[in-house]
Amino acid sequence: MIMQKPTDHPTLPARKVGVLFANLGTPDGYDYWPMRRYLNEFLSDKRVIDYPAWKWQPILQAIILTKRPKSSGEAYKSIWNEELNESPLMTITKAQITKLRAALESKHGAEVMVDFCMRYGNPSTKSKVQEMVAAGCDRILFFPLYPQYAGATMGTANDQFFRALMDETWQPAARTIEPYFDDPAYVDALAQSVEKGYAAMDKKPDLLVVSYHGMPKRYLMQGDPYHCQCQKSTRLLKERLGWDESEITTTFQSVFGPEEWLKPYTVEEVARLAESGKKNIAVIAPAFSADCIETLEEIQEEIQEAFIEAGGESFTYIPCLNDDDAHIDALIGVAERNLGGWLG
């Protein structure tokens, strides 16, 4: 016998599977107050800065957030997509999601809902989880767009996702992905980008600098696997390219604060390379799935300047994988493995 719903039962949408991609985030604008809101959220995250609040917040609120919004805003302004009034990270993420949505919906139709959120800023993780649940997603795969795991990237993104689930009356089933830094399709996409970059150059670089976002060395000693996964990423890339050790090196950028971070620091290492005779280098940043302030401004302006001032001659930045088709295919492969049993 089929049970009938009471006449006053709330309407339920058709069941769907949600795939929610997540990236770091972006300010809504480069003026002082949008930058301050964004930096306050970012730098108040205990996964990013783990000092006790009583010690850190007075420094953050009274000193850092009075000055840094202006300097960071100037950096963002130099790369801002004025036509769409958004940061390049937002523009590229939208392009990625357009392709990912088209690919997954072409295979699974209305059964799947694909969207994106940001850990900091907009669209927020909470707002997108709410939208997915309201649309009928009773299963959600959460996919942070970080190849390597770090507590300050994938860890905090997952934290925010789980916090969003806490506010739902009827929680969906939830899955998160494993780091995909060693996924063969991802490594191949990365290698293809290097091969294309090198093919477009008049002269082969003396060295490929593989620059990853840094983090305090203390986090490594506390058990964060990021450093090890970065080193393996470089090794897998080297092996896929068929290179030897002399053609590639690993460095870390974006140092912040007084304590020691993972070394060597990119900005110092490129200067040392120039002084030692490596006059022509290329730089790639595999920890980022999309070009952003750290690649478009820090690498292409600050780090390149340090190299040239130290005597370097040719500095080539190889863009992130962004919405390259090989990258999209790799991400779809990771997603579909993690959706096993959820989609027909």
CSV table of C-alpha atoms in Angstrom, one decimal:
chain,number,residue,atom,x,y,z
A,1,MET,CA,0.0,0.0,0.0
A,2,ILE,CA,1.4,3.5,-0.9
A,3,MET,CA,1.4,5.9,2.0
A,4,GLN,CA,0.0,9.3,1.1
A,5,LYS,CA,1.5,12.5,2.4
A,6,PRO,CA,-0.7,14.6,4.6
A,7,THR,CA,-2.1,17.6,2.7
A,8,ASP,CA,-0.1,20.0,4.8
A,9,HIS,CA,3.2,18.2,4.3
A,10,PRO,CA,5.9,20.5,2.9
A,11,THR,CA,6.7,20.1,-0.7
A,12,LEU,CA,10.0,18.2,-1.3
A,13,PRO,CA,12.1,18.8,-4.5
A,14,ALA,CA,13.4,15.9,-6.5
A,15,ARG,CA,16.5,14.3,-5.1
A,16,LYS,CA,19.8,15.5,-6.4
A,17,VAL,CA,23.5,15.1,-5.8
A,18,GLY,CA,25.4,18.3,-5.2
A,19,VAL,CA,29.0,18.8,-6.2
A,20,LEU,CA,30.3,21.9,-4.5
A,21,PHE,CA,33.8,23.1,-5.6
A,22,ALA,CA,35.6,25.5,-3.2
A,23,ASN,CA,38.4,28.0,-3.6
A,24,LEU,CA,40.2,30.3,-1.2
A,25,GLY,CA,38.2,33.5,-1.8
A,26,THR,CA,38.4,37.0,-3.0
A,27,PRO,CA,37.5,40.5,-1.7
A,28,ASP,CA,34.4,42.1,-3.3
A,29,GLY,CA,36.5,45.1,-4.2
A,30,TYR,CA,40.0,46.6,-3.8
A,31,ASP,CA,38.9,49.6,-1.7
A,32,TYR,CA,39.7,49.9,2.0
A,33,TRP,CA,36.6,48.4,3.5
A,34,PRO,CA,36.0,45.4,1.2
A,35,MET,CA,39.7,44.6,1.7
A,36,ARG,CA,39.5,45.0,5.4
A,37,ARG,CA,36.5,42.7,5.7
A,38,TYR,CA,38.2,40.1,3.6
A,39,LEU,CA,41.5,40.2,5.4
A,40,ASN,CA,39.8,40.2,8.8
A,41,GLU,CA,38.0,37.0,7.9
A,42,PHE,CA,41.1,35.4,6.4
A,43,LEU,CA,43.5,36.4,9.1
A,44,SER,CA,41.1,35.6,11.9
A,45,ASP,CA,41.0,31.9,10.8
A,46,LYS,CA,42.7,29.8,13.4
A,47,ARG,CA,43.9,27.4,10.7
A,48,VAL,CA,45.8,30.3,9.1
A,49,ILE,CA,47.1,32.1,12.1
A,50,ASP,CA,47.0,29.8,15.1
A,51,TYR,CA,48.1,32.2,17.8
A,52,PRO,CA,45.8,32.6,20.8
A,53,ALA,CA,43.0,35.2,20.1
A,54,TRP,CA,43.9,37.3,23.1
A,55,LYS,CA,47.4,37.7,21.7
A,56,TRP,CA,46.7,37.9,17.9
A,57,GLN,CA,43.4,39.9,17.7
A,58,PRO,CA,44.8,43.1,19.2
A,59,ILE,CA,47.7,43.1,16.8
A,60,LEU,CA,45.4,42.2,13.8
A,61,GLN,CA,42.7,44.8,14.6
A,62,ALA,CA,44.9,47.7,15.8
A,63,ILE,CA,47.9,47.4,13.6
A,64,ILE,CA,47.6,45.0,10.6
A,65,LEU,CA,44.1,45.9,9.5
A,66,THR,CA,44.8,49.6,9.6
A,67,LYS,CA,47.6,49.3,7.0
A,68,ARG,CA,47.4,46.1,5.1
A,69,PRO,CA,44.0,46.8,3.4
A,70,LYS,CA,45.6,49.7,1.6
A,71,SER,CA,48.7,47.9,0.4
A,72,SER,CA,46.8,44.7,-0.5
A,73,GLY,CA,44.1,46.8,-2.2
A,74,GLU,CA,46.8,48.3,-4.4
A,75,ALA,CA,48.1,44.9,-5.3
A,76,TYR,CA,44.6,43.7,-6.2
A,77,LYS,CA,43.9,46.9,-8.2
A,78,SER,CA,46.9,46.1,-10.4
A,79,ILE,CA,45.4,42.8,-11.5
A,80,TRP,CA,41.6,43.5,-11.1
A,81,ASN,CA,39.2,42.5,-13.9
A,82,GLU,CA,37.7,46.0,-14.3
A,83,GLU,CA,35.3,44.9,-17.1
A,84,LEU,CA,33.5,42.4,-14.8
A,85,ASN,CA,34.5,44.2,-11.5
A,86,GLU,CA,35.9,41.1,-9.9
A,87,SER,CA,39.3,39.6,-9.2
A,88,PRO,CA,40.9,37.2,-11.7
A,89,LEU,CA,40.4,34.3,-9.2
A,90,MET,CA,36.6,34.9,-9.4
A,91,THR,CA,36.6,35.2,-13.2
A,92,ILE,CA,38.7,32.0,-13.6
A,93,THR,CA,36.7,30.0,-11.0
A,94,LYS,CA,33.4,30.9,-12.9
A,95,ALA,CA,35.0,29.7,-16.1
A,96,GLN,CA,36.1,26.4,-14.5
A,97,ILE,CA,32.6,25.8,-13.0
A,98,THR,CA,31.0,26.5,-16.4
A,99,LYS,CA,33.0,23.7,-17.9
A,100,LEU,CA,32.7,21.3,-14.9
A,101,ARG,CA,28.9,21.8,-14.8
A,102,ALA,CA,28.5,21.2,-18.5
A,103,ALA,CA,30.6,18.0,-18.4
A,104,LEU,CA,28.8,16.5,-15.3
A,105,GLU,CA,25.3,17.5,-16.4
A,106,SER,CA,25.9,16.1,-19.9
A,107,LYS,CA,26.5,12.7,-18.2
A,108,HIS,CA,24.1,12.8,-15.4
A,109,GLY,CA,21.5,15.4,-16.3
A,110,ALA,CA,19.2,16.9,-13.6
A,111,GLU,CA,20.4,14.3,-11.1
A,112,VAL,CA,23.5,16.5,-10.4
A,113,MET,CA,23.9,20.1,-9.3
A,114,VAL,CA,27.3,21.8,-9.7
A,115,ASP,CA,28.3,25.0,-8.0
A,116,PHE,CA,31.2,26.8,-6.3
A,117,CYS,CA,31.8,28.7,-3.1
A,118,MET,CA,34.7,30.6,-1.4
A,119,ARG,CA,36.1,29.9,2.0
A,120,TYR,CA,36.5,33.7,2.6
A,121,GLY,CA,34.2,36.3,1.0
A,122,ASN,CA,31.4,35.6,-1.4
A,123,PRO,CA,29.7,33.3,-2.4
A,124,SER,CA,30.0,31.9,1.0
A,125,THR,CA,30.1,28.2,1.7
A,126,LYS,CA,27.0,28.4,3.9
A,127,SER,CA,25.0,30.2,1.3
A,128,LYS,CA,25.8,27.5,-1.3
A,129,VAL,CA,25.1,24.6,1.0
A,130,GLN,CA,21.7,26.2,1.8
A,131,GLU,CA,21.0,26.6,-1.9
A,132,MET,CA,21.9,23.0,-2.6
A,133,VAL,CA,19.8,21.6,0.2
A,134,ALA,CA,16.8,23.8,-0.8
A,135,ALA,CA,17.2,22.4,-4.4
A,136,GLY,CA,16.9,18.8,-3.2
A,137,CYS,CA,20.5,17.8,-2.7
A,138,ASP,CA,20.5,15.1,-0.1
A,139,ARG,CA,24.1,14.1,-0.9
A,140,ILE,CA,26.9,16.7,-1.4
A,141,LEU,CA,30.5,16.1,-2.5
A,142,PHE,CA,32.6,18.9,-1.2
A,143,PHE,CA,35.6,19.5,-3.5
A,144,PRO,CA,38.3,22.1,-2.3
A,145,LEU,CA,40.4,23.1,-5.3
A,146,TYR,CA,43.7,22.4,-3.7
A,147,PRO,CA,45.9,19.6,-5.1
A,148,GLN,CA,47.9,19.3,-1.9
A,149,TYR,CA,46.4,19.2,1.6
A,150,ALA,CA,47.2,21.9,4.1
A,151,GLY,CA,45.3,22.7,7.2
A,152,ALA,CA,45.2,26.3,6.1
A,153,THR,CA,43.7,25.5,2.7
A,154,MET,CA,41.8,22.2,2.4
A,155,GLY,CA,41.4,21.7,6.1
A,156,THR,CA,39.8,25.1,6.8
A,157,ALA,CA,37.6,24.8,3.7
A,158,ASN,CA,36.3,21.4,5.0
A,159,ASP,CA,35.8,23.0,8.5
A,160,GLN,CA,33.6,25.7,6.9
A,161,PHE,CA,31.6,23.1,5.0
A,162,PHE,CA,30.9,21.1,8.1
A,163,ARG,CA,29.9,24.2,10.0
A,164,ALA,CA,27.4,25.0,7.3
A,165,LEU,CA,25.9,21.5,7.6
A,166,MET,CA,25.4,22.1,11.3
A,167,ASP,CA,22.7,24.7,10.5
A,168,GLU,CA,20.7,22.4,8.3
A,169,THR,CA,17.5,20.8,9.7
A,170,TRP,CA,17.8,17.8,7.4
A,171,GLN,CA,21.5,17.3,6.8
A,172,PRO,CA,22.6,15.8,3.5
A,173,ALA,CA,25.0,12.9,3.4
A,174,ALA,CA,28.5,14.4,2.8
A,175,ARG,CA,31.8,13.5,1.3
A,176,THR,CA,35.1,15.4,0.9
A,177,ILE,CA,37.8,14.5,-1.5
A,178,GLU,CA,41.4,13.4,-0.8
A,179,PRO,CA,44.2,15.5,-2.0
A,180,TYR,CA,44.8,14.9,-5.7
A,181,PHE,CA,48.4,16.1,-6.1
A,182,ASP,CA,49.4,12.6,-7.2
A,183,ASP,CA,46.5,11.9,-9.5
A,184,PRO,CA,48.0,10.8,-12.9
A,185,ALA,CA,45.6,13.0,-14.9
A,186,TYR,CA,46.4,16.0,-12.8
A,187,VAL,CA,50.1,15.5,-13.1
A,188,ASP,CA,49.8,15.0,-16.8
A,189,ALA,CA,47.8,18.3,-17.1
A,190,LEU,CA,50.5,20.0,-15.2
A,191,ALA,CA,53.3,18.5,-17.4
A,192,GLN,CA,51.4,19.5,-20.5
A,193,SER,CA,51.3,23.1,-19.3
A,194,VAL,CA,55.0,23.1,-18.9
A,195,GLU,CA,55.6,21.5,-22.3
A,196,LYS,CA,53.4,24.1,-24.0
A,197,GLY,CA,55.1,26.9,-22.1
A,198,TYR,CA,58.5,25.7,-23.0
A,199,ALA,CA,57.5,25.2,-26.7
A,200,ALA,CA,56.5,28.8,-26.9
A,201,MET,CA,59.9,30.1,-25.7
A,202,ASP,CA,62.7,31.1,-28.0
A,203,LYS,CA,65.2,29.7,-25.6
A,204,LYS,CA,64.9,26.8,-23.1
A,205,PRO,CA,65.1,28.1,-19.5
A,206,ASP,CA,68.1,27.1,-17.3
A,207,LEU,CA,65.7,25.9,-14.6
A,208,LEU,CA,62.0,25.5,-13.8
A,209,VAL,CA,61.2,26.9,-10.3
A,210,VAL,CA,58.2,25.2,-8.9
A,211,SER,CA,56.9,27.7,-6.4
A,212,TYR,CA,54.3,26.6,-3.8
A,213,HIS,CA,52.5,28.8,-1.3
A,214,GLY,CA,54.4,28.7,2.0
A,215,MET,CA,53.4,28.0,5.6
A,216,PRO,CA,55.2,28.1,8.9
A,217,LYS,CA,57.7,25.3,9.3
A,218,ARG,CA,56.2,24.7,12.7
A,219,TYR,CA,53.0,23.4,11.0
A,220,LEU,CA,55.1,20.7,9.3
A,221,MET,CA,56.6,19.6,12.6
A,222,GLN,CA,53.1,19.4,14.0
A,223,GLY,CA,52.1,16.9,11.3
A,224,ASP,CA,50.7,18.9,8.4
A,225,PRO,CA,51.6,16.8,5.2
A,226,TYR,CA,51.7,19.8,2.9
A,227,HIS,CA,55.5,20.1,2.6
A,228,CYS,CA,55.8,16.4,1.8
A,229,GLN,CA,53.0,16.5,-0.8
A,230,CYS,CA,54.6,19.5,-2.5
A,231,GLN,CA,57.9,17.7,-2.8
A,232,LYS,CA,56.2,14.7,-4.2
A,233,SER,CA,54.3,16.9,-6.7
A,234,THR,CA,57.6,18.3,-8.0
A,235,ARG,CA,59.1,14.8,-8.2
A,236,LEU,CA,56.1,13.4,-10.1
A,237,LEU,CA,56.2,16.4,-12.5
A,238,LYS,CA,59.9,15.8,-13.1
A,239,GLU,CA,59.3,12.1,-13.8
A,240,ARG,CA,56.4,12.8,-16.2
A,241,LEU,CA,58.6,15.3,-18.1
A,242,GLY,CA,61.5,12.9,-18.2
A,243,TRP,CA,63.9,15.5,-16.6
A,244,ASP,CA,66.7,15.2,-14.2
A,245,GLU,CA,67.2,17.0,-10.9
A,246,SER,CA,69.3,19.8,-12.4
A,247,GLU,CA,66.3,21.1,-14.5
A,248,ILE,CA,63.8,21.7,-11.7
A,249,THR,CA,63.7,23.0,-8.1
A,250,THR,CA,61.1,23.5,-5.3
A,251,THR,CA,60.6,26.8,-3.5
A,252,PHE,CA,58.0,28.4,-1.2
A,253,GLN,CA,56.5,31.9,-1.4
A,254,SER,CA,54.2,34.3,0.5
A,255,VAL,CA,56.0,34.4,3.8
A,256,PHE,CA,54.1,36.3,6.5
A,257,GLY,CA,55.1,37.1,10.0
A,258,PRO,CA,58.3,36.7,12.0
A,259,GLU,CA,58.7,33.0,12.4
A,260,GLU,CA,60.5,30.6,10.0
A,261,TRP,CA,58.5,29.3,7.1
A,262,LEU,CA,59.2,26.4,4.7
A,263,LYS,CA,62.4,27.1,2.7
A,264,PRO,CA,63.8,28.0,0.3
A,265,TYR,CA,61.9,31.2,0.0
A,266,THR,CA,61.1,31.8,-3.7
A,267,VAL,CA,61.9,35.5,-3.7
A,268,GLU,CA,65.4,34.8,-2.2
A,269,GLU,CA,66.0,31.7,-4.3
A,270,VAL,CA,65.4,33.4,-7.6
A,271,ALA,CA,67.8,36.1,-6.7
A,272,ARG,CA,70.4,33.5,-5.7
A,273,LEU,CA,69.9,31.7,-9.0
A,274,ALA,CA,70.5,34.8,-11.0
A,275,GLU,CA,73.6,35.6,-9.0
A,276,SER,CA,74.9,32.1,-9.6
A,277,GLY,CA,74.5,32.3,-13.3
A,278,LYS,CA,71.0,31.0,-13.9
A,279,LYS,CA,70.0,33.9,-16.1
A,280,ASN,CA,66.9,32.4,-17.7
A,281,ILE,CA,64.2,30.7,-15.6
A,282,ALA,CA,60.6,29.7,-15.7
A,283,VAL,CA,58.2,29.6,-12.7
A,284,ILE,CA,55.1,27.5,-12.2
A,285,ALA,CA,52.8,27.5,-9.1
A,286,PRO,CA,51.1,24.0,-8.8
A,287,ALA,CA,49.5,24.7,-5.4
A,288,PHE,CA,47.0,27.1,-7.1
A,289,SER,CA,44.2,25.8,-9.3
A,290,ALA,CA,43.6,29.3,-10.6
A,291,ASP,CA,45.7,32.3,-11.1
A,292,CYS,CA,45.3,34.8,-8.3
A,293,ILE,CA,47.0,37.6,-6.4
A,294,GLU,CA,49.9,35.2,-5.4
A,295,THR,CA,50.6,34.4,-9.0
A,296,LEU,CA,49.6,37.5,-11.0
A,297,GLU,CA,51.0,40.0,-8.6
A,298,GLU,CA,53.5,38.3,-6.3
A,299,ILE,CA,55.2,36.0,-8.8
A,300,GLN,CA,54.9,38.2,-11.9
A,301,GLU,CA,55.8,41.4,-10.2
A,302,GLU,CA,57.6,41.0,-6.8
A,303,ILE,CA,59.4,37.8,-7.5
A,304,GLN,CA,60.3,38.6,-11.1
A,305,GLU,CA,61.7,42.0,-9.9
A,306,ALA,CA,63.9,40.3,-7.4
A,307,PHE,CA,65.3,38.0,-10.1
A,308,ILE,CA,65.9,40.8,-12.6
A,309,GLU,CA,67.5,43.1,-10.0
A,310,ALA,CA,69.9,40.3,-9.1
A,311,GLY,CA,71.1,40.0,-12.7
A,312,GLY,CA,68.5,37.7,-14.2
A,313,GLU,CA,67.7,38.2,-17.9
A,314,SER,CA,64.6,36.1,-18.8
A,315,PHE,CA,61.8,35.3,-16.4
A,316,THR,CA,58.8,33.4,-17.7
A,317,TYR,CA,55.7,32.6,-15.7
A,318,ILE,CA,53.7,29.5,-16.8
A,319,PRO,CA,50.1,30.1,-15.8
A,320,CYS,CA,48.1,27.9,-13.5
A,321,LEU,CA,45.9,25.2,-15.1
A,322,ASN,CA,42.8,27.5,-14.8
A,323,ASP,CA,40.1,26.2,-17.1
A,324,ASP,CA,42.4,24.3,-19.4
A,325,ASP,CA,40.6,21.3,-20.8
A,326,ALA,CA,43.1,18.8,-19.4
A,327,HIS,CA,42.7,20.3,-16.0
A,328,ILE,CA,38.9,20.1,-16.2
A,329,ASP,CA,39.1,16.5,-17.3
A,330,ALA,CA,41.4,15.7,-14.3
A,331,LEU,CA,39.0,17.4,-11.9
A,332,ILE,CA,36.0,15.5,-13.3
A,333,GLY,CA,37.9,12.3,-12.9
A,334,VAL,CA,38.6,13.0,-9.2
A,335,ALA,CA,34.9,14.1,-8.7
A,336,GLU,CA,33.5,11.0,-10.3
A,337,ARG,CA,35.7,8.6,-8.3
A,338,ASN,CA,34.4,10.3,-5.2
A,339,LEU,CA,30.8,10.2,-6.4
A,340,GLY,CA,30.9,6.4,-6.7
A,341,GLY,CA,27.5,4.9,-5.8
A,342,TRP,CA,25.8,8.2,-5.7
A,343,LEU,CA,25.2,8.7,-9.5
A,344,GLY,CA,23.9,6.3,-12.0
